[in-house]
Amino acid sequence: MNAQNVDAPSAYFLAEVSNETETHTLSLLVDNEPGVLARVIGLFSGRGYNIDSLTVSETEHERHLSRITIVTTGTPMIIEQIRHQLDRLVPVHRVTDLTVRARRANQDKPLERELALVKVTGTGDKRLEALRLGDAFRATVIDATTEHFVFEITGRTSKIEQFISIMKPLGLVEVSRTGVAAVQRGPEGL
């Protein structure tokens, strides 16, 4: 019987693995053709991954390529697994984790913005307060009557969330959001 040192570390446990969930912004360059978005979404739903935000639009008309921006949450291992699985889908040309790129460049996050249309009803003091707060948040009134108005607000998701929560007691009726659009900081492209 060989004597083994039970206190010696195993090589399998030398790498630190984080179980903390993180939010990542992924950018995909895909063919702009029917069914591509369904395949990407199917990958998420089939494996039980959640999508916090999703935007898609054709960005290169001549090459018929679209950019899909997905914000998702998971452990670093799950995020890496999502990235690799997306990379294997046939109509996907490139998958970039903008959050990882930002960290490598010693930046907190990629540039992220969201647009929201926020409908508020109210009269008197509540109406005046909502308009004053809208101005403070740099929200623009794009439609108004004596009974309601609609704000257009652009900014980080946290700013949009804060504006919506402030408007709730002042007569919030409806919210429509675009989802996150994101780009990497600096001169490099995707």
JSON list of C-alpha atoms in Angstrom, two decimals:
[
{"chain": "A", "resi": 1, "resn": "MET", "atom": "CA", "xyz": [0.00, 0.00, 0.00]},
{"chain": "A", "resi": 2, "resn": "ASN", "atom": "CA", "xyz": [1.41, 3.37, -1.02]},
{"chain": "A", "resi": 3, "resn": "ALA", "atom": "CA", "xyz": [1.46, 6.18, 1.48]},
{"chain": "A", "resi": 4, "resn": "GLN", "atom": "CA", "xyz": [-0.36, 9.20, 0.08]},
{"chain": "A", "resi": 5, "resn": "ASN", "atom": "CA", "xyz": [-0.37, 12.70, 1.40]},
{"chain": "A", "resi": 6, "resn": "VAL", "atom": "CA", "xyz": [-4.06, 13.48, 1.78]},
{"chain": "A", "resi": 7, "resn": "ASP", "atom": "CA", "xyz": [-3.31, 17.18, 2.30]},
{"chain": "A", "resi": 8, "resn": "ALA", "atom": "CA", "xyz": [-1.60, 17.63, -1.09]},
{"chain": "A", "resi": 9, "resn": "PRO", "atom": "CA", "xyz": [-3.70, 19.74, -3.45]},
{"chain": "A", "resi": 10, "resn": "SER", "atom": "CA", "xyz": [-5.03, 18.14, -6.57]},
{"chain": "A", "resi": 11, "resn": "ALA", "atom": "CA", "xyz": [-4.24, 19.77, -9.91]},
{"chain": "A", "resi": 12, "resn": "TYR", "atom": "CA", "xyz": [-7.97, 19.66, -10.66]},
{"chain": "A", "resi": 13, "resn": "PHE", "atom": "CA", "xyz": [-8.68, 22.23, -7.96]},
{"chain": "A", "resi": 14, "resn": "LEU", "atom": "CA", "xyz": [-5.92, 24.75, -8.63]},
{"chain": "A", "resi": 15, "resn": "ALA", "atom": "CA", "xyz": [-8.05, 26.99, -10.85]},
{"chain": "A", "resi": 16, "resn": "GLU", "atom": "CA", "xyz": [-10.47, 29.17, -8.93]},
{"chain": "A", "resi": 17, "resn": "VAL", "atom": "CA", "xyz": [-14.03, 28.81, -10.09]},
{"chain": "A", "resi": 18, "resn": "SER", "atom": "CA", "xyz": [-16.54, 31.53, -9.28]},
{"chain": "A", "resi": 19, "resn": "ASN", "atom": "CA", "xyz": [-20.13, 30.63, -8.54]},
{"chain": "A", "resi": 20, "resn": "GLU", "atom": "CA", "xyz": [-21.16, 34.30, -8.39]},
{"chain": "A", "resi": 21, "resn": "THR", "atom": "CA", "xyz": [-23.65, 35.29, -11.06]},
{"chain": "A", "resi": 22, "resn": "GLU", "atom": "CA", "xyz": [-22.60, 38.07, -13.39]},
{"chain": "A", "resi": 23, "resn": "THR", "atom": "CA", "xyz": [-24.42, 40.05, -16.05]},
{"chain": "A", "resi": 24, "resn": "HIS", "atom": "CA", "xyz": [-22.76, 40.01, -19.47]},
{"chain": "A", "resi": 25, "resn": "THR", "atom": "CA", "xyz": [-23.51, 41.78, -22.74]},
{"chain": "A", "resi": 26, "resn": "LEU", "atom": "CA", "xyz": [-22.96, 39.58, -25.80]},
{"chain": "A", "resi": 27, "resn": "SER", "atom": "CA", "xyz": [-22.85, 40.88, -29.36]},
{"chain": "A", "resi": 28, "resn": "LEU", "atom": "CA", "xyz": [-23.49, 38.52, -32.27]},
{"chain": "A", "resi": 29, "resn": "LEU", "atom": "CA", "xyz": [-22.98, 39.18, -35.97]},
{"chain": "A", "resi": 30, "resn": "VAL", "atom": "CA", "xyz": [-25.39, 36.92, -37.89]},
{"chain": "A", "resi": 31, "resn": "ASP", "atom": "CA", "xyz": [-26.86, 36.40, -41.35]},
{"chain": "A", "resi": 32, "resn": "ASN", "atom": "CA", "xyz": [-30.03, 38.42, -41.78]},
{"chain": "A", "resi": 33, "resn": "GLU", "atom": "CA", "xyz": [-32.31, 35.59, -42.85]},
{"chain": "A", "resi": 34, "resn": "PRO", "atom": "CA", "xyz": [-35.52, 33.99, -41.57]},
{"chain": "A", "resi": 35, "resn": "GLY", "atom": "CA", "xyz": [-35.14, 31.70, -38.57]},
{"chain": "A", "resi": 36, "resn": "VAL", "atom": "CA", "xyz": [-31.79, 32.98, -37.26]},
{"chain": "A", "resi": 37, "resn": "LEU", "atom": "CA", "xyz": [-33.29, 34.76, -34.26]},
{"chain": "A", "resi": 38, "resn": "ALA", "atom": "CA", "xyz": [-35.44, 31.70, -33.48]},
{"chain": "A", "resi": 39, "resn": "ARG", "atom": "CA", "xyz": [-32.31, 29.50, -33.45]},
{"chain": "A", "resi": 40, "resn": "VAL", "atom": "CA", "xyz": [-30.48, 31.87, -31.12]},
{"chain": "A", "resi": 41, "resn": "ILE", "atom": "CA", "xyz": [-33.48, 32.13, -28.78]},
{"chain": "A", "resi": 42, "resn": "GLY", "atom": "CA", "xyz": [-33.97, 28.35, -28.97]},
{"chain": "A", "resi": 43, "resn": "LEU", "atom": "CA", "xyz": [-30.43, 27.83, -27.71]},
{"chain": "A", "resi": 44, "resn": "PHE", "atom": "CA", "xyz": [-31.24, 29.92, -24.62]},
{"chain": "A", "resi": 45, "resn": "SER", "atom": "CA", "xyz": [-34.66, 28.44, -23.90]},
{"chain": "A", "resi": 46, "resn": "GLY", "atom": "CA", "xyz": [-33.58, 24.85, -24.61]},
{"chain": "A", "resi": 47, "resn": "ARG", "atom": "CA", "xyz": [-30.86, 25.05, -21.98]},
{"chain": "A", "resi": 48, "resn": "GLY", "atom": "CA", "xyz": [-32.76, 27.10, -19.42]},
{"chain": "A", "resi": 49, "resn": "TYR", "atom": "CA", "xyz": [-30.71, 30.29, -19.84]},
{"chain": "A", "resi": 50, "resn": "ASN", "atom": "CA", "xyz": [-32.44, 33.62, -19.33]},
{"chain": "A", "resi": 51, "resn": "ILE", "atom": "CA", "xyz": [-32.26, 36.67, -21.59]},
{"chain": "A", "resi": 52, "resn": "ASP", "atom": "CA", "xyz": [-32.51, 39.96, -19.69]},
{"chain": "A", "resi": 53, "resn": "SER", "atom": "CA", "xyz": [-32.47, 42.11, -22.83]},
{"chain": "A", "resi": 54, "resn": "LEU", "atom": "CA", "xyz": [-32.49, 41.43, -26.57]},
{"chain": "A", "resi": 55, "resn": "THR", "atom": "CA", "xyz": [-32.11, 43.77, -29.54]},
{"chain": "A", "resi": 56, "resn": "VAL", "atom": "CA", "xyz": [-31.61, 42.94, -33.20]},
{"chain": "A", "resi": 57, "resn": "SER", "atom": "CA", "xyz": [-31.33, 44.91, -36.41]},
{"chain": "A", "resi": 58, "resn": "GLU", "atom": "CA", "xyz": [-29.63, 44.71, -39.77]},
{"chain": "A", "resi": 59, "resn": "THR", "atom": "CA", "xyz": [-26.38, 46.70, -39.49]},
{"chain": "A", "resi": 60, "resn": "GLU", "atom": "CA", "xyz": [-24.57, 45.80, -42.72]},
{"chain": "A", "resi": 61, "resn": "HIS", "atom": "CA", "xyz": [-27.07, 46.10, -45.56]},
{"chain": "A", "resi": 62, "resn": "GLU", "atom": "CA", "xyz": [-24.69, 45.15, -48.39]},
{"chain": "A", "resi": 63, "resn": "ARG", "atom": "CA", "xyz": [-23.64, 41.90, -46.69]},
{"chain": "A", "resi": 64, "resn": "HIS", "atom": "CA", "xyz": [-27.12, 41.24, -45.21]},
{"chain": "A", "resi": 65, "resn": "LEU", "atom": "CA", "xyz": [-25.74, 40.94, -41.68]},
{"chain": "A", "resi": 66, "resn": "SER", "atom": "CA", "xyz": [-27.59, 41.73, -38.47]},
{"chain": "A", "resi": 67, "resn": "ARG", "atom": "CA", "xyz": [-26.29, 42.46, -35.01]},
{"chain": "A", "resi": 68, "resn": "ILE", "atom": "CA", "xyz": [-27.97, 40.81, -32.04]},
{"chain": "A", "resi": 69, "resn": "THR", "atom": "CA", "xyz": [-27.21, 42.24, -28.60]},
{"chain": "A", "resi": 70, "resn": "ILE", "atom": "CA", "xyz": [-28.10, 39.96, -25.68]},
{"chain": "A", "resi": 71, "resn": "VAL", "atom": "CA", "xyz": [-27.79, 40.75, -21.99]},
{"chain": "A", "resi": 72, "resn": "THR", "atom": "CA", "xyz": [-27.77, 37.57, -19.89]},
{"chain": "A", "resi": 73, "resn": "THR", "atom": "CA", "xyz": [-26.87, 36.52, -16.36]},
{"chain": "A", "resi": 74, "resn": "GLY", "atom": "CA", "xyz": [-25.00, 33.47, -15.12]},
{"chain": "A", "resi": 75, "resn": "THR", "atom": "CA", "xyz": [-21.82, 32.21, -13.53]},
{"chain": "A", "resi": 76, "resn": "PRO", "atom": "CA", "xyz": [-18.63, 32.80, -15.55]},
{"chain": "A", "resi": 77, "resn": "MET", "atom": "CA", "xyz": [-18.68, 29.14, -16.56]},
{"chain": "A", "resi": 78, "resn": "ILE", "atom": "CA", "xyz": [-22.29, 29.37, -17.81]},
{"chain": "A", "resi": 79, "resn": "ILE", "atom": "CA", "xyz": [-21.54, 32.61, -19.72]},
{"chain": "A", "resi": 80, "resn": "GLU", "atom": "CA", "xyz": [-18.55, 30.96, -21.40]},
{"chain": "A", "resi": 81, "resn": "GLN", "atom": "CA", "xyz": [-20.71, 27.93, -22.25]},
{"chain": "A", "resi": 82, "resn": "ILE", "atom": "CA", "xyz": [-23.37, 30.21, -23.80]},
{"chain": "A", "resi": 83, "resn": "ARG", "atom": "CA", "xyz": [-20.71, 32.01, -25.85]},
{"chain": "A", "resi": 84, "resn": "HIS", "atom": "CA", "xyz": [-19.25, 28.76, -27.18]},
{"chain": "A", "resi": 85, "resn": "GLN", "atom": "CA", "xyz": [-22.67, 27.32, -28.04]},
{"chain": "A", "resi": 86, "resn": "LEU", "atom": "CA", "xyz": [-23.67, 30.52, -29.87]},
{"chain": "A", "resi": 87, "resn": "ASP", "atom": "CA", "xyz": [-20.37, 30.44, -31.76]},
{"chain": "A", "resi": 88, "resn": "ARG", "atom": "CA", "xyz": [-21.25, 26.98, -33.12]},
{"chain": "A", "resi": 89, "resn": "LEU", "atom": "CA", "xyz": [-24.57, 28.03, -34.66]},
{"chain": "A", "resi": 90, "resn": "VAL", "atom": "CA", "xyz": [-24.22, 28.06, -38.46]},
{"chain": "A", "resi": 91, "resn": "PRO", "atom": "CA", "xyz": [-25.65, 31.53, -39.27]},
{"chain": "A", "resi": 92, "resn": "VAL", "atom": "CA", "xyz": [-23.52, 33.16, -36.53]},
{"chain": "A", "resi": 93, "resn": "HIS", "atom": "CA", "xyz": [-20.36, 34.81, -37.88]},
{"chain": "A", "resi": 94, "resn": "ARG", "atom": "CA", "xyz": [-18.95, 36.20, -34.64]},
{"chain": "A", "resi": 95, "resn": "VAL", "atom": "CA", "xyz": [-19.77, 36.20, -30.91]},
{"chain": "A", "resi": 96, "resn": "THR", "atom": "CA", "xyz": [-18.16, 38.86, -28.73]},
{"chain": "A", "resi": 97, "resn": "ASP", "atom": "CA", "xyz": [-18.52, 39.17, -24.97]},
{"chain": "A", "resi": 98, "resn": "LEU", "atom": "CA", "xyz": [-18.41, 42.97, -24.64]},
{"chain": "A", "resi": 99, "resn": "THR", "atom": "CA", "xyz": [-18.26, 42.72, -20.85]},
{"chain": "A", "resi": 100, "resn": "VAL", "atom": "CA", "xyz": [-15.06, 40.64, -20.97]},
{"chain": "A", "resi": 101, "resn": "ARG", "atom": "CA", "xyz": [-13.54, 42.99, -23.56]},
{"chain": "A", "resi": 102, "resn": "ALA", "atom": "CA", "xyz": [-14.29, 45.98, -21.34]},
{"chain": "A", "resi": 103, "resn": "ARG", "atom": "CA", "xyz": [-12.65, 44.31, -18.34]},
{"chain": "A", "resi": 104, "resn": "ARG", "atom": "CA", "xyz": [-9.54, 43.47, -20.35]},
{"chain": "A", "resi": 105, "resn": "ALA", "atom": "CA", "xyz": [-9.28, 47.16, -21.25]},
{"chain": "A", "resi": 106, "resn": "ASN", "atom": "CA", "xyz": [-9.64, 48.11, -17.54]},
{"chain": "A", "resi": 107, "resn": "GLN", "atom": "CA", "xyz": [-13.12, 49.52, -18.10]},
{"chain": "A", "resi": 108, "resn": "ASP", "atom": "CA", "xyz": [-16.18, 48.87, -16.00]},
{"chain": "A", "resi": 109, "resn": "LYS", "atom": "CA", "xyz": [-18.60, 48.05, -18.84]},
{"chain": "A", "resi": 110, "resn": "PRO", "atom": "CA", "xyz": [-19.09, 48.52, -22.57]},
{"chain": "A", "resi": 111, "resn": "LEU", "atom": "CA", "xyz": [-21.09, 51.55, -23.69]},
{"chain": "A", "resi": 112, "resn": "GLU", "atom": "CA", "xyz": [-24.71, 50.56, -23.20]},
{"chain": "A", "resi": 113, "resn": "ARG", "atom": "CA", "xyz": [-27.86, 52.55, -23.84]},
{"chain": "A", "resi": 114, "resn": "GLU", "atom": "CA", "xyz": [-31.55, 51.82, -23.85]},
{"chain": "A", "resi": 115, "resn": "LEU", "atom": "CA", "xyz": [-34.55, 53.83, -25.05]},
{"chain": "A", "resi": 116, "resn": "ALA", "atom": "CA", "xyz": [-37.91, 53.85, -23.31]},
{"chain": "A", "resi": 117, "resn": "LEU", "atom": "CA", "xyz": [-41.26, 55.46, -23.99]},
{"chain": "A", "resi": 118, "resn": "VAL", "atom": "CA", "xyz": [-43.04, 56.15, -20.69]},
{"chain": "A", "resi": 119, "resn": "LYS", "atom": "CA", "xyz": [-46.72, 57.17, -20.60]},
{"chain": "A", "resi": 120, "resn": "VAL", "atom": "CA", "xyz": [-47.92, 59.08, -17.52]},
{"chain": "A", "resi": 121, "resn": "THR", "atom": "CA", "xyz": [-51.38, 60.42, -16.69]},
{"chain": "A", "resi": 122, "resn": "GLY", "atom": "CA", "xyz": [-52.13, 63.04, -14.11]},
{"chain": "A", "resi": 123, "resn": "THR", "atom": "CA", "xyz": [-53.29, 66.53, -13.34]},
{"chain": "A", "resi": 124, "resn": "GLY", "atom": "CA", "xyz": [-52.32, 69.30, -10.96]},
{"chain": "A", "resi": 125, "resn": "ASP", "atom": "CA", "xyz": [-49.31, 68.84, -8.70]},
{"chain": "A", "resi": 126, "resn": "LYS", "atom": "CA", "xyz": [-48.60, 65.27, -9.82]},
{"chain": "A", "resi": 127, "resn": "ARG", "atom": "CA", "xyz": [-48.46, 66.41, -13.45]},
{"chain": "A", "resi": 128, "resn": "LEU", "atom": "CA", "xyz": [-46.10, 69.25, -12.61]},
{"chain": "A", "resi": 129, "resn": "GLU", "atom": "CA", "xyz": [-43.88, 66.96, -10.53]},
{"chain": "A", "resi": 130, "resn": "ALA", "atom": "CA", "xyz": [-43.69, 64.37, -13.32]},
{"chain": "A", "resi": 131, "resn": "LEU", "atom": "CA", "xyz": [-42.73, 67.08, -15.84]},
{"chain": "A", "resi": 132, "resn": "ARG", "atom": "CA", "xyz": [-40.10, 68.49, -13.45]},
{"chain": "A", "resi": 133, "resn": "LEU", "atom": "CA", "xyz": [-38.59, 65.04, -12.87]},
{"chain": "A", "resi": 134, "resn": "GLY", "atom": "CA", "xyz": [-38.70, 64.29, -16.60]},
{"chain": "A", "resi": 135, "resn": "ASP", "atom": "CA", "xyz": [-36.65, 67.43, -17.18]},
{"chain": "A", "resi": 136, "resn": "ALA", "atom": "CA", "xyz": [-34.19, 66.41, -14.44]},
{"chain": "A", "resi": 137, "resn": "PHE", "atom": "CA", "xyz": [-33.72, 63.01, -16.15]},
{"chain": "A", "resi": 138, "resn": "ARG", "atom": "CA", "xyz": [-33.37, 64.70, -19.57]},
{"chain": "A", "resi": 139, "resn": "ALA", "atom": "CA", "xyz": [-36.50, 62.94, -20.78]},
{"chain": "A", "resi": 140, "resn": "THR", "atom": "CA", "xyz": [-38.27, 64.56, -23.72]},
{"chain": "A", "resi": 141, "resn": "VAL", "atom": "CA", "xyz": [-42.04, 64.91, -23.91]},
{"chain": "A", "resi": 142, "resn": "ILE", "atom": "CA", "xyz": [-42.96, 63.55, -27.36]},
{"chain": "A", "resi": 143, "resn": "ASP", "atom": "CA", "xyz": [-46.77, 63.49, -26.98]},
{"chain": "A", "resi": 144, "resn": "ALA", "atom": "CA", "xyz": [-49.05, 65.40, -24.63]},
{"chain": "A", "resi": 145, "resn": "THR", "atom": "CA", "xyz": [-52.70, 66.17, -23.96]},
{"chain": "A", "resi": 146, "resn": "THR", "atom": "CA", "xyz": [-54.40, 67.67, -20.93]},
{"chain": "A", "resi": 147, "resn": "GLU", "atom": "CA", "xyz": [-54.77, 64.13, -19.51]},
{"chain": "A", "resi": 148, "resn": "HIS", "atom": "CA", "xyz": [-51.44, 62.45, -20.30]},
{"chain": "A", "resi": 149, "resn": "PHE", "atom": "CA", "xyz": [-47.96, 62.78, -21.76]},
{"chain": "A", "resi": 150, "resn": "VAL", "atom": "CA", "xyz": [-45.35, 60.40, -23.14]},
{"chain": "A", "resi": 151, "resn": "PHE", "atom": "CA", "xyz": [-41.69, 60.75, -22.25]},
{"chain": "A", "resi": 152, "resn": "GLU", "atom": "CA", "xyz": [-38.83, 59.51, -24.41]},
{"chain": "A", "resi": 153, "resn": "ILE", "atom": "CA", "xyz": [-35.79, 58.71, -22.26]},
{"chain": "A", "resi": 154, "resn": "THR", "atom": "CA", "xyz": [-32.42, 57.29, -23.25]},
{"chain": "A", "resi": 155, "resn": "GLY", "atom": "CA", "xyz": [-29.66, 56.06, -20.97]},
{"chain": "A", "resi": 156, "resn": "ARG", "atom": "CA", "xyz": [-28.19, 53.16, -19.07]},
{"chain": "A", "resi": 157, "resn": "THR", "atom": "CA", "xyz": [-30.68, 50.53, -17.94]},
{"chain": "A", "resi": 158, "resn": "SER", "atom": "CA", "xyz": [-30.28, 51.67, -14.31]},
{"chain": "A", "resi": 159, "resn": "LYS", "atom": "CA", "xyz": [-31.34, 55.22, -15.28]},
{"chain": "A", "resi": 160, "resn": "ILE", "atom": "CA", "xyz": [-34.40, 53.90, -17.12]},
{"chain": "A", "resi": 161, "resn": "GLU", "atom": "CA", "xyz": [-35.34, 51.71, -14.13]},
{"chain": "A", "resi": 162, "resn": "GLN", "atom": "CA", "xyz": [-34.98, 54.64, -11.73]},
{"chain": "A", "resi": 163, "resn": "PHE", "atom": "CA", "xyz": [-37.11, 56.92, -13.92]},
{"chain": "A", "resi": 164, "resn": "ILE", "atom": "CA", "xyz": [-39.86, 54.29, -14.18]},
{"chain": "A", "resi": 165, "resn": "SER", "atom": "CA", "xyz": [-39.93, 53.72, -10.42]},
{"chain": "A", "resi": 166, "resn": "ILE", "atom": "CA", "xyz": [-40.18, 57.47, -9.77]},
{"chain": "A", "resi": 167, "resn": "MET", "atom": "CA", "xyz": [-43.06, 57.80, -12.24]},
{"chain": "A", "resi": 168, "resn": "LYS", "atom": "CA", "xyz": [-45.13, 54.96, -10.68]},
{"chain": "A", "resi": 169, "resn": "PRO", "atom": "CA", "xyz": [-46.69, 57.06, -7.90]},
{"chain": "A", "resi": 170, "resn": "LEU", "atom": "CA", "xyz": [-47.15, 60.01, -10.28]},
{"chain": "A", "resi": 171, "resn": "GLY", "atom": "CA", "xyz": [-49.47, 58.17, -12.70]},
{"chain": "A", "resi": 172, "resn": "LEU", "atom": "CA", "xyz": [-47.40, 55.70, -14.73]},
{"chain": "A", "resi": 173, "resn": "VAL", "atom": "CA", "xyz": [-49.67, 53.95, -17.26]},
{"chain": "A", "resi": 174, "resn": "GLU", "atom": "CA", "xyz": [-47.43, 52.18, -19.76]},
{"chain": "A", "resi": 175, "resn": "VAL", "atom": "CA", "xyz": [-43.78, 51.55, -20.62]},
{"chain": "A", "resi": 176, "resn": "SER", "atom": "CA", "xyz": [-42.21, 50.36, -23.87]},
{"chain": "A", "resi": 177, "resn": "ARG", "atom": "CA", "xyz": [-38.47, 49.63, -23.94]},
{"chain": "A", "resi": 178, "resn": "THR", "atom": "CA", "xyz": [-36.06, 48.86, -26.76]},
{"chain": "A", "resi": 179, "resn": "GLY", "atom": "CA", "xyz": [-33.59, 46.70, -24.88]},
{"chain": "A", "resi": 180, "resn": "VAL", "atom": "CA", "xyz": [-29.88, 47.38, -24.60]},
{"chain": "A", "resi": 181, "resn": "ALA", "atom": "CA", "xyz": [-27.77, 48.55, -27.54]},
{"chain": "A", "resi": 182, "resn": "ALA", "atom": "CA", "xyz": [-24.05, 48.25, -26.80]},
{"chain": "A", "resi": 183, "resn": "VAL", "atom": "CA", "xyz": [-20.65, 48.86, -28.36]},
{"chain": "A", "resi": 184, "resn": "GLN", "atom": "CA", "xyz": [-17.11, 48.40, -27.16]},
{"chain": "A", "resi": 185, "resn": "ARG", "atom": "CA", "xyz": [-15.22, 51.52, -26.09]},
{"chain": "A", "resi": 186, "resn": "GLY", "atom": "CA", "xyz": [-12.19, 52.55, -28.12]},
{"chain": "A", "resi": 187, "resn": "PRO", "atom": "CA", "xyz": [-11.33, 52.62, -31.84]},
{"chain": "A", "resi": 188, "resn": "GLU", "atom": "CA", "xyz": [-11.71, 48.88, -32.57]},
{"chain": "A", "resi": 189, "resn": "GLY", "atom": "CA", "xyz": [-14.87, 47.50, -34.12]},
{"chain": "A", "resi": 190, "resn": "LEU", "atom": "CA", "xyz": [-16.58, 44.19, -33.61]}
]
